[in-house]
Amino acid sequence: MNTQKLLLGQTFETSGNPMTGPWQDAVRINSAGAVLIENDQIVRVADRDTLRRDAPQADVHDYGQHLICPGFVDAHVHYPQTAIIASWGKQLIDWLNTYTFPEEMRLHDPAYARQIAARYLDLALDHGTTTMCSYTTIHPGSVDAFFEAAATRGMRTVAGKTCMDRNAPDGLRDTAQSAYDESKALLARWHGKGRAQYAITPRFSPTSTPEQLSALGALWAEYPTCLMQTHLSEQPAEIDWVRQLFPDARDYLDTYEAHGLIGDRAVYGHAIHLQPREIDRIAETGAALVHCPTSNSFIGSGLMDVAGLATRRIPLGLATDTGGGSSFSMLRTMAAAYEIAQLRGTALHPAQLMWLATAGSARSLHLHTKIGTLAAGYEADLIILDLASTPAIAQRSAEADTIWETLFPTLMMGDDRAIADVWVAGQRRAASSG
Ligand code: GUN
Ligand code: ZN
């Protein structure tokens, strides 16, 4: 069987971080590019004439003027919230109590968890997302369901059991000890198995007692190659609540720091309303922050200072935050990131937006040596973007003078119709039935 595949198109190539230096030095698009895949790896990225000559035996997939990019990496999602995405009228705490917790309760049924995991992953792939870092529910079966469904699809994913031992309804609380024990058993089962990585996951300080945060901090110290994901400083009312629950803490971040939940493999979602001390500490420790722009406007949270945080060299990822976010699409998420940056006085360049959705998110998850970049030695998770996927986009890109102007309307107005093809671990995905 021929294991070499040659994909021809325009190629999105990165060699640095366009958030911390000139984007022109970090990102380029080769208008006559090609990617050579062997088994599940990218083996070369070069001009199409060169690779046609050097790999004459490869199966050729000619994508014309479509853009070949790394698959999108969604750095913060809640797959159990798939069925309640776009729920009306609430801000964070009411939204959790009204919509989220009742739905998460349903995942105590492993069959329902499997159904939602499959539905979520198929929707994500339809939208060009090949890797995500997901929360689950308190039920260990929800973690198994997710990793099993991801393995069936060959996807690289990160997830962990969401731990909560207070301020959640009956049936949706564990304890400090059971959170520790179940997380430990799950990470032993999944961390490093195939393409799975485990993230120790206290939901957020309001739903964990100090004892639970300490137990999970101790677990992370035992397994430091795991990520640790949680939420930080999303809404003012939430921050006030944290202040009441942790009267001795210096700030929200300190509620994690005091329990060993900070470090360079920490991934904090939202991080909108940060104090200077928190920013300094995050920058010092190398922890990553994840921008969830559709969620931050949908739930009414606020405008994250992406450009300012980037100047502190804090690793930044981009995420849908399904289902607090209002879309499964990283294209729609880039549009929201652009709009929020504009409201803060910065115009993010399309090169920066695309980087955040691929290599930047991969870096925030410590997966940047494996995914998120089109280069030799990377895993072959690729998507093909049609840059004229709707009449509205096509008529705008037809007027473009540069490739970036051609791409930008797809970032602003594109959706799953722009995803012309998806490759996962070197395998072309069959067209979705949906
Ligand atoms: N904070 C704690 N849990 C959640 C959640 O499920 N979604 C969002 N957006 N914020 C949270
Ligand atoms: Zn979240």
PDB file of C-alpha atoms and ligand atoms in Angstrom, residues 78 81 92 95-96 100 104 203-204 231 234 238 270 295 299 321 324, ligand 1:
ATOM      1  CA  HIS A  78     -16.556  21.439  27.879  1.00  0.00           C
ATOM      2  CA  GLN A  81     -22.130  21.118  27.323  1.00  0.00           C
ATOM      3  CA  LEU A  92     -21.896  32.823  34.621  1.00  0.00           C
ATOM      4  CA  TRP A  95     -25.884  29.970  33.631  1.00  0.00           C
ATOM      5  CA  LEU A  96     -24.038  27.175  35.467  1.00  0.00           C
ATOM      6  CA  THR A 100     -24.929  23.531  32.807  1.00  0.00           C
ATOM      7  CA  GLU A 104     -23.777  17.612  33.288  1.00  0.00           C
ATOM      8  CA  ARG A 203     -13.451  23.125  37.866  1.00  0.00           C
ATOM      9  CA  PHE A 204     -12.805  26.456  39.656  1.00  0.00           C
ATOM     10  CA  HIS A 231     -10.912  28.711  35.346  1.00  0.00           C
ATOM     11  CA  GLU A 234     -13.926  35.262  34.395  1.00  0.00           C
ATOM     12  CA  GLU A 238     -17.458  35.252  40.461  1.00  0.00           C
ATOM     13  CA  HIS A 270     -10.650  33.182  30.614  1.00  0.00           C
ATOM     14  CA  SER A 295     -17.924  32.889  25.559  1.00  0.00           C
ATOM     15  CA  ILE A 299     -21.958  35.116  28.999  1.00  0.00           C
ATOM     16  CA  ASP A 321     -15.309  27.256  25.508  1.00  0.00           C
ATOM     17  CA  GLY A 324     -20.408  28.817  27.277  1.00  0.00           C
TER      18      GLY A 324
HETATM   19  N1  GUN B   1     -16.465  28.483  35.345  1.00  0.00           N
HETATM   20  C1  GUN B   1     -16.679  27.330  36.008  1.00  0.00           C
HETATM   21  N2  GUN B   1     -17.267  26.415  35.224  1.00  0.00           N
HETATM   22  C2  GUN B   1     -17.440  27.002  34.035  1.00  0.00           C
HETATM   23  C3  GUN B   1     -17.998  26.551  32.792  1.00  0.00           C
HETATM   24  O1  GUN B   1     -18.470  25.428  32.648  1.00  0.00           O
HETATM   25  N3  GUN B   1     -17.987  27.455  31.778  1.00  0.00           N
HETATM   26  C4  GUN B   1     -17.477  28.708  31.915  1.00  0.00           C
HETATM   27  N4  GUN B   1     -17.491  29.538  30.879  1.00  0.00           N
HETATM   28  N5  GUN B   1     -16.950  29.139  33.056  1.00  0.00           N
HETATM   29  C5  GUN B   1     -16.935  28.309  34.105  1.00  0.00           C
END
